mmCIF file of N, CA, C and O in Angstrom:
data_model
loop_
_atom_site.group_PDB
_atom_site.id
_atom_site.type_symbol
_atom_site.label_atom_id
_atom_site.label_comp_id
_atom_site.label_asym_id
_atom_site.label_seq_id
_atom_site.Cartn_x
_atom_site.Cartn_y
_atom_site.Cartn_z
ATOM 1 N N UNK A 1 24.452 -31.601 6.113
ATOM 2 C CA UNK A 1 24.864 -30.561 6.174
ATOM 3 C C UNK A 1 26.605 -29.830 5.180
ATOM 4 O O UNK A 1 27.213 -31.354 5.271
ATOM 5 N N UNK A 2 26.078 -29.931 3.739
ATOM 6 C CA UNK A 2 27.205 -29.213 2.741
ATOM 7 C C UNK A 2 29.051 -29.322 3.609
ATOM 8 O O UNK A 2 29.469 -29.512 2.334
ATOM 9 N N UNK A 3 28.516 -28.274 3.931
ATOM 10 C CA UNK A 3 29.555 -27.681 4.731
ATOM 11 C C UNK A 3 30.730 -28.611 5.619
ATOM 12 O O UNK A 3 31.621 -27.809 5.335
ATOM 13 N N UNK A 4 29.491 -29.010 6.472
ATOM 14 C CA UNK A 4 30.400 -30.098 7.550
ATOM 15 C C UNK A 4 30.922 -31.342 7.038
ATOM 16 O O UNK A 4 31.975 -31.764 7.231
ATOM 17 N N UNK A 5 30.416 -31.745 5.702
ATOM 18 C CA UNK A 5 30.874 -32.900 4.628
ATOM 19 C C UNK A 5 32.000 -32.785 3.761
ATOM 20 O O UNK A 5 33.194 -33.443 4.357
ATOM 21 N N UNK A 6 32.538 -31.151 4.347
ATOM 22 C CA UNK A 6 33.736 -31.152 3.433
ATOM 23 C C UNK A 6 34.083 -30.328 4.171
ATOM 24 O O UNK A 6 33.714 -29.160 4.594
ATOM 25 N N UNK A 7 36.071 -30.793 4.663
ATOM 26 C CA UNK A 7 36.770 -30.694 5.725
ATOM 27 C C UNK A 7 37.560 -29.555 4.776
ATOM 28 O O UNK A 7 38.518 -29.668 3.938
ATOM 29 N N UNK A 8 37.087 -27.782 4.765
ATOM 30 C CA UNK A 8 37.226 -26.373 3.988
ATOM 31 C C UNK A 8 37.589 -25.798 4.650
ATOM 32 O O UNK A 8 37.305 -25.633 5.647
ATOM 33 N N UNK A 9 38.819 -25.337 4.582
ATOM 34 C CA UNK A 9 39.454 -23.755 5.801
ATOM 35 C C UNK A 9 38.098 -22.887 5.562
ATOM 36 O O UNK A 9 37.715 -22.896 4.784
ATOM 37 N N UNK A 10 38.506 -21.978 5.898
ATOM 38 C CA UNK A 10 37.918 -21.054 6.112
ATOM 39 C C UNK A 10 37.748 -20.363 4.516
ATOM 40 O O UNK A 10 36.349 -19.754 4.290
ATOM 41 N N UNK A 11 39.024 -19.998 3.792
ATOM 42 C CA UNK A 11 38.922 -18.980 2.879
ATOM 43 C C UNK A 11 38.351 -19.907 1.685
ATOM 44 O O UNK A 11 37.823 -19.126 1.487
ATOM 45 N N UNK A 12 38.756 -21.407 1.933
ATOM 46 C CA UNK A 12 37.835 -22.042 0.675
ATOM 47 C C UNK A 12 36.215 -22.007 0.666
ATOM 48 O O UNK A 12 35.372 -21.885 -0.324
ATOM 49 N N UNK A 13 36.095 -22.040 2.184
ATOM 50 C CA UNK A 13 34.376 -21.801 2.229
ATOM 51 C C UNK A 13 34.032 -20.368 1.398
ATOM 52 O O UNK A 13 32.671 -20.508 1.068
ATOM 53 N N UNK A 14 34.952 -19.502 1.908
ATOM 54 C CA UNK A 14 34.343 -18.341 2.154
ATOM 55 C C UNK A 14 34.162 -18.238 -0.143
ATOM 56 O O UNK A 14 33.111 -17.453 -0.609
ATOM 57 N N UNK A 15 35.407 -18.461 -0.605
ATOM 58 C CA UNK A 15 34.672 -18.607 -2.068
ATOM 59 C C UNK A 15 33.638 -19.554 -2.504
ATOM 60 O O UNK A 15 33.542 -19.023 -3.845
ATOM 61 N N UNK A 16 33.590 -20.447 -2.030
ATOM 62 C CA UNK A 16 32.403 -21.450 -2.096
ATOM 63 C C UNK A 16 31.464 -20.796 -1.876
ATOM 64 O O UNK A 16 30.060 -20.651 -2.965
ATOM 65 N N UNK A 17 31.134 -20.032 -0.977
ATOM 66 C CA UNK A 17 30.004 -18.921 -0.851
ATOM 67 C C UNK A 17 29.723 -18.129 -2.001
ATOM 68 O O UNK A 17 28.813 -17.458 -2.649
ATOM 69 N N UNK A 18 31.067 -17.485 -2.469
ATOM 70 C CA UNK A 18 30.709 -16.734 -2.898
ATOM 71 C C UNK A 18 30.417 -17.488 -5.196
ATOM 72 O O UNK A 18 29.803 -16.533 -6.080
ATOM 73 N N UNK A 19 31.191 -18.347 -5.185
ATOM 74 C CA UNK A 19 30.391 -18.305 -6.361
ATOM 75 C C UNK A 19 29.035 -18.920 -6.496
ATOM 76 O O UNK A 19 28.704 -18.970 -7.504
ATOM 77 N N UNK A 20 28.756 -20.360 -5.100
ATOM 78 C CA UNK A 20 27.326 -20.376 -5.268
ATOM 79 C C UNK A 20 26.636 -19.536 -4.949
ATOM 80 O O UNK A 20 25.692 -19.725 -5.593
ATOM 81 N N UNK A 21 26.664 -18.540 -4.657
ATOM 82 C CA UNK A 21 25.740 -18.097 -4.146
ATOM 83 C C UNK A 21 25.218 -16.244 -5.376
ATOM 84 O O UNK A 21 24.138 -16.047 -6.608
ATOM 85 N N UNK A 22 26.267 -16.431 -6.391
ATOM 86 C CA UNK A 22 26.614 -15.345 -7.620
ATOM 87 C C UNK A 22 25.550 -16.505 -8.367
ATOM 88 O O UNK A 22 25.041 -15.571 -9.696
ATOM 89 N N UNK A 23 26.179 -17.230 -8.511
ATOM 90 C CA UNK A 23 24.999 -18.906 -9.417
ATOM 91 C C UNK A 23 24.101 -18.380 -8.979
ATOM 92 O O UNK A 23 22.979 -17.857 -9.964
ATOM 93 N N UNK A 24 23.533 -18.168 -7.946
ATOM 94 C CA UNK A 24 22.297 -18.927 -7.946
ATOM 95 C C UNK A 24 20.887 -17.342 -8.059
ATOM 96 O O UNK A 24 20.236 -16.699 -8.135
ATOM 97 N N UNK A 25 22.192 -16.281 -7.381
ATOM 98 C CA UNK A 25 20.956 -14.892 -7.617
ATOM 99 C C UNK A 25 21.400 -14.660 -8.938
ATOM 100 O O UNK A 25 20.345 -13.886 -9.948
ATOM 101 N N UNK A 26 22.093 -15.064 -9.926
ATOM 102 C CA UNK A 26 21.780 -15.199 -11.672
ATOM 103 C C UNK A 26 20.441 -15.652 -12.346
ATOM 104 O O UNK A 26 19.720 -15.371 -12.180
ATOM 105 N N UNK A 27 20.079 -16.653 -11.457
ATOM 106 C CA UNK A 27 18.785 -17.003 -12.129
ATOM 107 C C UNK A 27 17.970 -17.288 -10.619
ATOM 108 O O UNK A 27 16.465 -16.859 -11.321
ATOM 109 N N UNK A 28 18.540 -16.668 -9.533
ATOM 110 C CA UNK A 28 16.988 -16.387 -8.857
ATOM 111 C C UNK A 28 16.368 -14.925 -8.291
ATOM 112 O O UNK A 28 18.277 -14.445 -8.638
ATOM 113 N N UNK A 29 15.977 -14.369 -7.615
ATOM 114 C CA UNK A 29 15.907 -12.826 -7.238
ATOM 115 C C UNK A 29 17.083 -12.655 -5.555
ATOM 116 O O UNK A 29 17.059 -14.260 -5.657
ATOM 117 N N UNK A 30 17.400 -11.951 -5.625
ATOM 118 C CA UNK A 30 18.419 -11.657 -4.564
ATOM 119 C C UNK A 30 17.389 -12.126 -3.428
ATOM 120 O O UNK A 30 18.128 -12.196 -2.743
ATOM 121 N N UNK A 31 16.424 -11.260 -3.185
ATOM 122 C CA UNK A 31 15.876 -11.547 -2.520
ATOM 123 C C UNK A 31 15.791 -12.973 -1.571
ATOM 124 O O UNK A 31 16.028 -13.147 -0.499
ATOM 125 N N UNK A 32 15.025 -13.825 -2.522
ATOM 126 C CA UNK A 32 14.999 -14.734 -2.136
ATOM 127 C C UNK A 32 16.213 -15.971 -1.635
ATOM 128 O O UNK A 32 16.867 -16.464 -0.584
ATOM 129 N N UNK A 33 17.397 -15.651 -2.417
ATOM 130 C CA UNK A 33 18.826 -15.839 -2.218
ATOM 131 C C UNK A 33 19.148 -16.143 -1.068
ATOM 132 O O UNK A 33 19.731 -16.694 -0.237
ATOM 133 N N UNK A 34 19.223 -14.509 -0.240
ATOM 134 C CA UNK A 34 20.207 -14.021 0.656
ATOM 135 C C UNK A 34 19.318 -14.056 1.759
ATOM 136 O O UNK A 34 19.961 -15.124 3.217
ATOM 137 N N UNK A 35 17.792 -14.076 2.025
ATOM 138 C CA UNK A 35 17.076 -14.855 2.853
ATOM 139 C C UNK A 35 17.227 -16.349 3.077
ATOM 140 O O UNK A 35 16.643 -16.980 3.966
ATOM 141 N N UNK A 36 17.074 -17.250 1.696
ATOM 142 C CA UNK A 36 17.761 -19.011 2.047
ATOM 143 C C UNK A 36 18.577 -18.741 2.905
ATOM 144 O O UNK A 36 19.055 -19.813 3.091
ATOM 145 N N UNK A 37 19.923 -18.758 1.828
ATOM 146 C CA UNK A 37 21.179 -18.831 2.040
ATOM 147 C C UNK A 37 21.359 -18.295 3.528
ATOM 148 O O UNK A 37 22.060 -19.152 4.066
ATOM 149 N N UNK A 38 21.549 -17.110 4.094
ATOM 150 C CA UNK A 38 21.925 -16.259 5.192
ATOM 151 C C UNK A 38 21.698 -17.148 6.107
ATOM 152 O O UNK A 38 22.575 -17.478 7.038
ATOM 153 N N UNK A 39 20.135 -17.864 6.574
ATOM 154 C CA UNK A 39 20.729 -18.115 8.010
ATOM 155 C C UNK A 39 21.077 -19.667 8.363
ATOM 156 O O UNK A 39 22.260 -20.551 9.271
ATOM 157 N N UNK A 40 21.405 -20.579 6.850
ATOM 158 C CA UNK A 40 22.420 -21.683 6.805
ATOM 159 C C UNK A 40 23.950 -21.676 7.027
ATOM 160 O O UNK A 40 24.357 -22.095 7.292
ATOM 161 N N UNK A 41 24.316 -20.339 6.136
ATOM 162 C CA UNK A 41 25.270 -20.201 6.127
ATOM 163 C C UNK A 41 26.071 -18.940 7.616
ATOM 164 O O UNK A 41 27.026 -20.026 8.326
ATOM 165 N N UNK A 42 25.128 -18.632 8.577
ATOM 166 C CA UNK A 42 25.557 -18.419 9.047
ATOM 167 C C UNK A 42 25.584 -19.206 10.410
ATOM 168 O O UNK A 42 26.692 -19.390 11.289
ATOM 169 N N UNK A 43 24.595 -20.486 10.183
ATOM 170 C CA UNK A 43 24.650 -21.590 11.242
ATOM 171 C C UNK A 43 25.880 -22.348 11.179
ATOM 172 O O UNK A 43 26.619 -22.791 12.088
ATOM 173 N N UNK A 44 26.066 -22.043 10.203
ATOM 174 C CA UNK A 44 27.507 -23.638 9.409
ATOM 175 C C UNK A 44 28.609 -22.701 9.915
ATOM 176 O O UNK A 44 28.990 -23.407 10.192
ATOM 177 N N UNK A 45 28.871 -21.389 10.377
ATOM 178 C CA UNK A 45 29.990 -20.776 10.786
ATOM 179 C C UNK A 45 29.876 -20.887 11.835
ATOM 180 O O UNK A 45 30.682 -21.037 12.551
ATOM 181 N N UNK A 46 28.998 -21.182 12.850
ATOM 182 C CA UNK A 46 29.152 -20.963 14.008
ATOM 183 C C UNK A 46 29.435 -22.180 14.380
ATOM 184 O O UNK A 46 29.898 -22.079 15.811
ATOM 185 N N UNK A 47 28.702 -22.785 14.089
ATOM 186 C CA UNK A 47 29.201 -24.628 14.048
ATOM 187 C C UNK A 47 30.588 -24.778 14.366
ATOM 188 O O UNK A 47 31.115 -25.651 14.268
ATOM 189 N N UNK A 48 31.165 -24.525 12.918
ATOM 190 C CA UNK A 48 32.775 -24.365 12.783
ATOM 191 C C UNK A 48 33.536 -23.182 13.775
ATOM 192 O O UNK A 48 34.908 -23.986 13.564
ATOM 193 N N UNK A 49 32.957 -22.816 14.841
ATOM 194 C CA UNK A 49 33.755 -21.622 15.590
ATOM 195 C C UNK A 49 34.000 -20.648 14.755
ATOM 196 O O UNK A 49 35.558 -19.536 14.788
ATOM 197 N N UNK A 50 34.173 -20.261 13.009
ATOM 198 C CA UNK A 50 34.054 -19.030 12.559
ATOM 199 C C UNK A 50 32.899 -17.921 12.854
ATOM 200 O O UNK A 50 31.755 -17.468 13.207
ATOM 201 N N UNK A 51 33.686 -16.448 12.875
ATOM 202 C CA UNK A 51 32.479 -15.077 12.776
ATOM 203 C C UNK A 51 31.982 -15.362 11.897
ATOM 204 O O UNK A 51 32.546 -15.331 9.929
ATOM 205 N N UNK A 52 30.632 -15.121 11.487
ATOM 206 C CA UNK A 52 29.801 -15.026 10.137
ATOM 207 C C UNK A 52 29.947 -13.894 9.985
ATOM 208 O O UNK A 52 29.116 -14.120 8.236
ATOM 209 N N UNK A 53 30.095 -12.478 10.804
ATOM 210 C CA UNK A 53 29.910 -11.362 9.771
ATOM 211 C C UNK A 53 30.626 -11.723 8.068
ATOM 212 O O UNK A 53 30.123 -10.760 7.170
ATOM 213 N N UNK A 54 32.134 -11.625 8.034
ATOM 214 C CA UNK A 54 32.841 -11.834 7.108
ATOM 215 C C UNK A 54 31.795 -12.671 5.682
ATOM 216 O O UNK A 54 31.711 -11.861 4.396
ATOM 217 N N UNK A 55 31.144 -13.694 6.120
ATOM 218 C CA UNK A 55 30.595 -14.599 5.105
ATOM 219 C C UNK A 55 29.336 -13.898 4.692
ATOM 220 O O UNK A 55 28.869 -14.007 3.261
ATOM 221 N N UNK A 56 28.719 -13.508 6.041
ATOM 222 C CA UNK A 56 27.386 -12.957 5.547
ATOM 223 C C UNK A 56 27.979 -11.611 5.072
ATOM 224 O O UNK A 56 26.640 -11.260 3.800
ATOM 225 N N UNK A 57 28.758 -11.017 4.531
ATOM 226 C CA UNK A 57 29.105 -9.532 3.788
ATOM 227 C C UNK A 57 28.940 -10.205 2.065
ATOM 228 O O UNK A 57 28.898 -9.845 1.558
ATOM 229 N N UNK A 58 29.916 -11.234 2.495
ATOM 230 C CA UNK A 58 30.599 -11.914 1.124
ATOM 231 C C UNK A 58 29.420 -12.344 0.565
ATOM 232 O O UNK A 58 29.213 -12.696 -0.651
ATOM 233 N N UNK A 59 27.877 -12.872 1.141
ATOM 234 C CA UNK A 59 27.200 -13.216 0.813
ATOM 235 C C UNK A 59 26.000 -12.390 0.031
ATOM 236 O O UNK A 59 25.447 -12.259 -1.069
ATOM 237 N N UNK A 60 25.869 -11.382 0.522
ATOM 238 C CA UNK A 60 25.239 -9.978 0.287
ATOM 239 C C UNK A 60 25.902 -9.191 -0.929
ATOM 240 O O UNK A 60 25.263 -8.824 -1.965
ATOM 241 N N UNK A 61 27.240 -9.212 -1.227
ATOM 242 C CA UNK A 61 27.612 -8.740 -2.295
ATOM 243 C C UNK A 61 27.543 -9.720 -3.012
ATOM 244 O O UNK A 61 27.802 -9.432 -4.622
ATOM 245 N N UNK A 62 27.877 -11.455 -2.934
ATOM 246 C CA UNK A 62 27.833 -12.011 -4.165
ATOM 247 C C UNK A 62 26.646 -12.056 -5.326
ATOM 248 O O UNK A 62 26.647 -12.104 -5.850
ATOM 249 N N UNK A 63 25.398 -12.028 -4.645
ATOM 250 C CA UNK A 63 23.997 -11.581 -4.755
ATOM 251 C C UNK A 63 23.737 -10.252 -5.257
ATOM 252 O O UNK A 63 23.291 -10.696 -6.650
ATOM 253 N N UNK A 64 24.623 -9.313 -5.321
ATOM 254 C CA UNK A 64 24.345 -8.206 -5.911
ATOM 255 C C UNK A 64 25.233 -8.698 -7.464
ATOM 256 O O UNK A 64 25.216 -8.092 -8.486
ATOM 257 N N UNK A 65 26.587 -9.124 -6.822
ATOM 258 C CA UNK A 65 27.071 -9.213 -8.397
ATOM 259 C C UNK A 65 26.626 -10.367 -9.070
ATOM 260 O O UNK A 65 26.308 -10.185 -10.932
ATOM 261 N N UNK A 66 25.678 -11.749 -9.173
ATOM 262 C CA UNK A 66 25.498 -12.380 -10.000
ATOM 263 C C UNK A 66 24.084 -11.627 -10.382
ATOM 264 O O UNK A 66 23.962 -12.329 -11.142
ATOM 265 N N UNK A 67 23.448 -10.494 -9.273
ATOM 266 C CA UNK A 67 22.254 -10.671 -10.309
ATOM 267 C C UNK A 67 22.630 -9.572 -11.294
ATOM 268 O O UNK A 67 21.859 -9.201 -12.272
ATOM 269 N N UNK A 68 23.302 -8.952 -11.286
ATOM 270 C CA UNK A 68 24.096 -7.780 -12.469
ATOM 271 C C UNK A 68 24.037 -8.849 -13.611
ATOM 272 O O UNK A 68 24.793 -8.133 -14.761
ATOM 273 N N UNK A 69 24.790 -9.990 -13.290
ATOM 274 C CA UNK A 69 24.880 -11.227 -14.322
ATOM 275 C C UNK A 69 24.096 -11.567 -15.599
ATOM 276 O O UNK A 69 24.284 -12.463 -16.440
ATOM 277 N N UNK A 70 22.756 -11.648 -14.902
ATOM 278 C CA UNK A 70 21.607 -11.843 -15.759
ATOM 279 C C UNK A 70 21.105 -10.735 -16.515
ATOM 280 O O UNK A 70 21.085 -9.581 -16.845
ATOM 281 N N UNK A 71 20.301 -11.237 -17.885
ATOM 282 C CA UNK A 71 20.238 -10.602 -19.388
ATOM 283 C C UNK A 71 18.532 -10.036 -18.495
ATOM 284 O O UNK A 71 18.555 -8.566 -18.959
ATOM 285 N N UNK A 72 18.330 -9.906 -17.251
ATOM 286 C CA UNK A 72 16.725 -9.449 -17.434
ATOM 287 C C UNK A 72 17.112 -8.884 -15.608
ATOM 288 O O UNK A 72 16.672 -9.575 -15.189
ATOM 289 N N UNK A 73 17.568 -7.937 -15.916
ATOM 290 C CA UNK A 73 18.300 -7.116 -14.516
ATOM 291 C C UNK A 73 16.815 -6.396 -13.315
ATOM 292 O O UNK A 73 16.028 -6.094 -14.106
ATOM 293 N N UNK A 74 16.910 -6.941 -11.852
ATOM 294 C CA UNK A 74 16.238 -6.767 -10.963
ATOM 295 C C UNK A 74 16.249 -4.780 -11.418
ATOM 296 O O UNK A 74 16.773 -4.030 -11.131
ATOM 297 N N UNK A 75 14.891 -3.966 -10.901
ATOM 298 C CA UNK A 75 14.969 -2.650 -11.141
ATOM 299 C C UNK A 75 15.686 -1.873 -10.450
ATOM 300 O O UNK A 75 16.335 -0.984 -10.730
ATOM 301 N N UNK A 76 16.299 -2.052 -9.687
ATOM 302 C CA UNK A 76 16.908 -2.096 -8.310
ATOM 303 C C UNK A 76 18.203 -1.589 -8.553
ATOM 304 O O UNK A 76 19.033 -1.458 -8.290
ATOM 305 N N UNK A 77 18.493 -2.473 -9.645
ATOM 306 C CA UNK A 77 20.427 -3.141 -9.872
ATOM 307 C C UNK A 77 20.799 -1.965 -11.412
ATOM 308 O O UNK A 77 21.649 -1.865 -11.725
ATOM 309 N N UNK A 78 19.166 -1.694 -11.603
ATOM 310 C CA UNK A 78 19.694 0.053 -12.656
ATOM 311 C C UNK A 78 20.432 1.031 -11.963
ATOM 312 O O UNK A 78 20.768 1.269 -10.851
#
């Protein structure tokens, strides 16, 4: 697993989640990104003993921010 291989702290993990999800959301649909990343992220947080709620909220916010960066936006982003 990517998160387990890198020994990073919670703030660094949160920043990495935000950057990666925003970049993915600029290319793929928000729904696809959130549905693909959420279970992996929640599992990674639980394995590290972290509360997954702040990370999942960051996932949702970063997906919305990333989708706003695309040239062809989703009809719900307008």
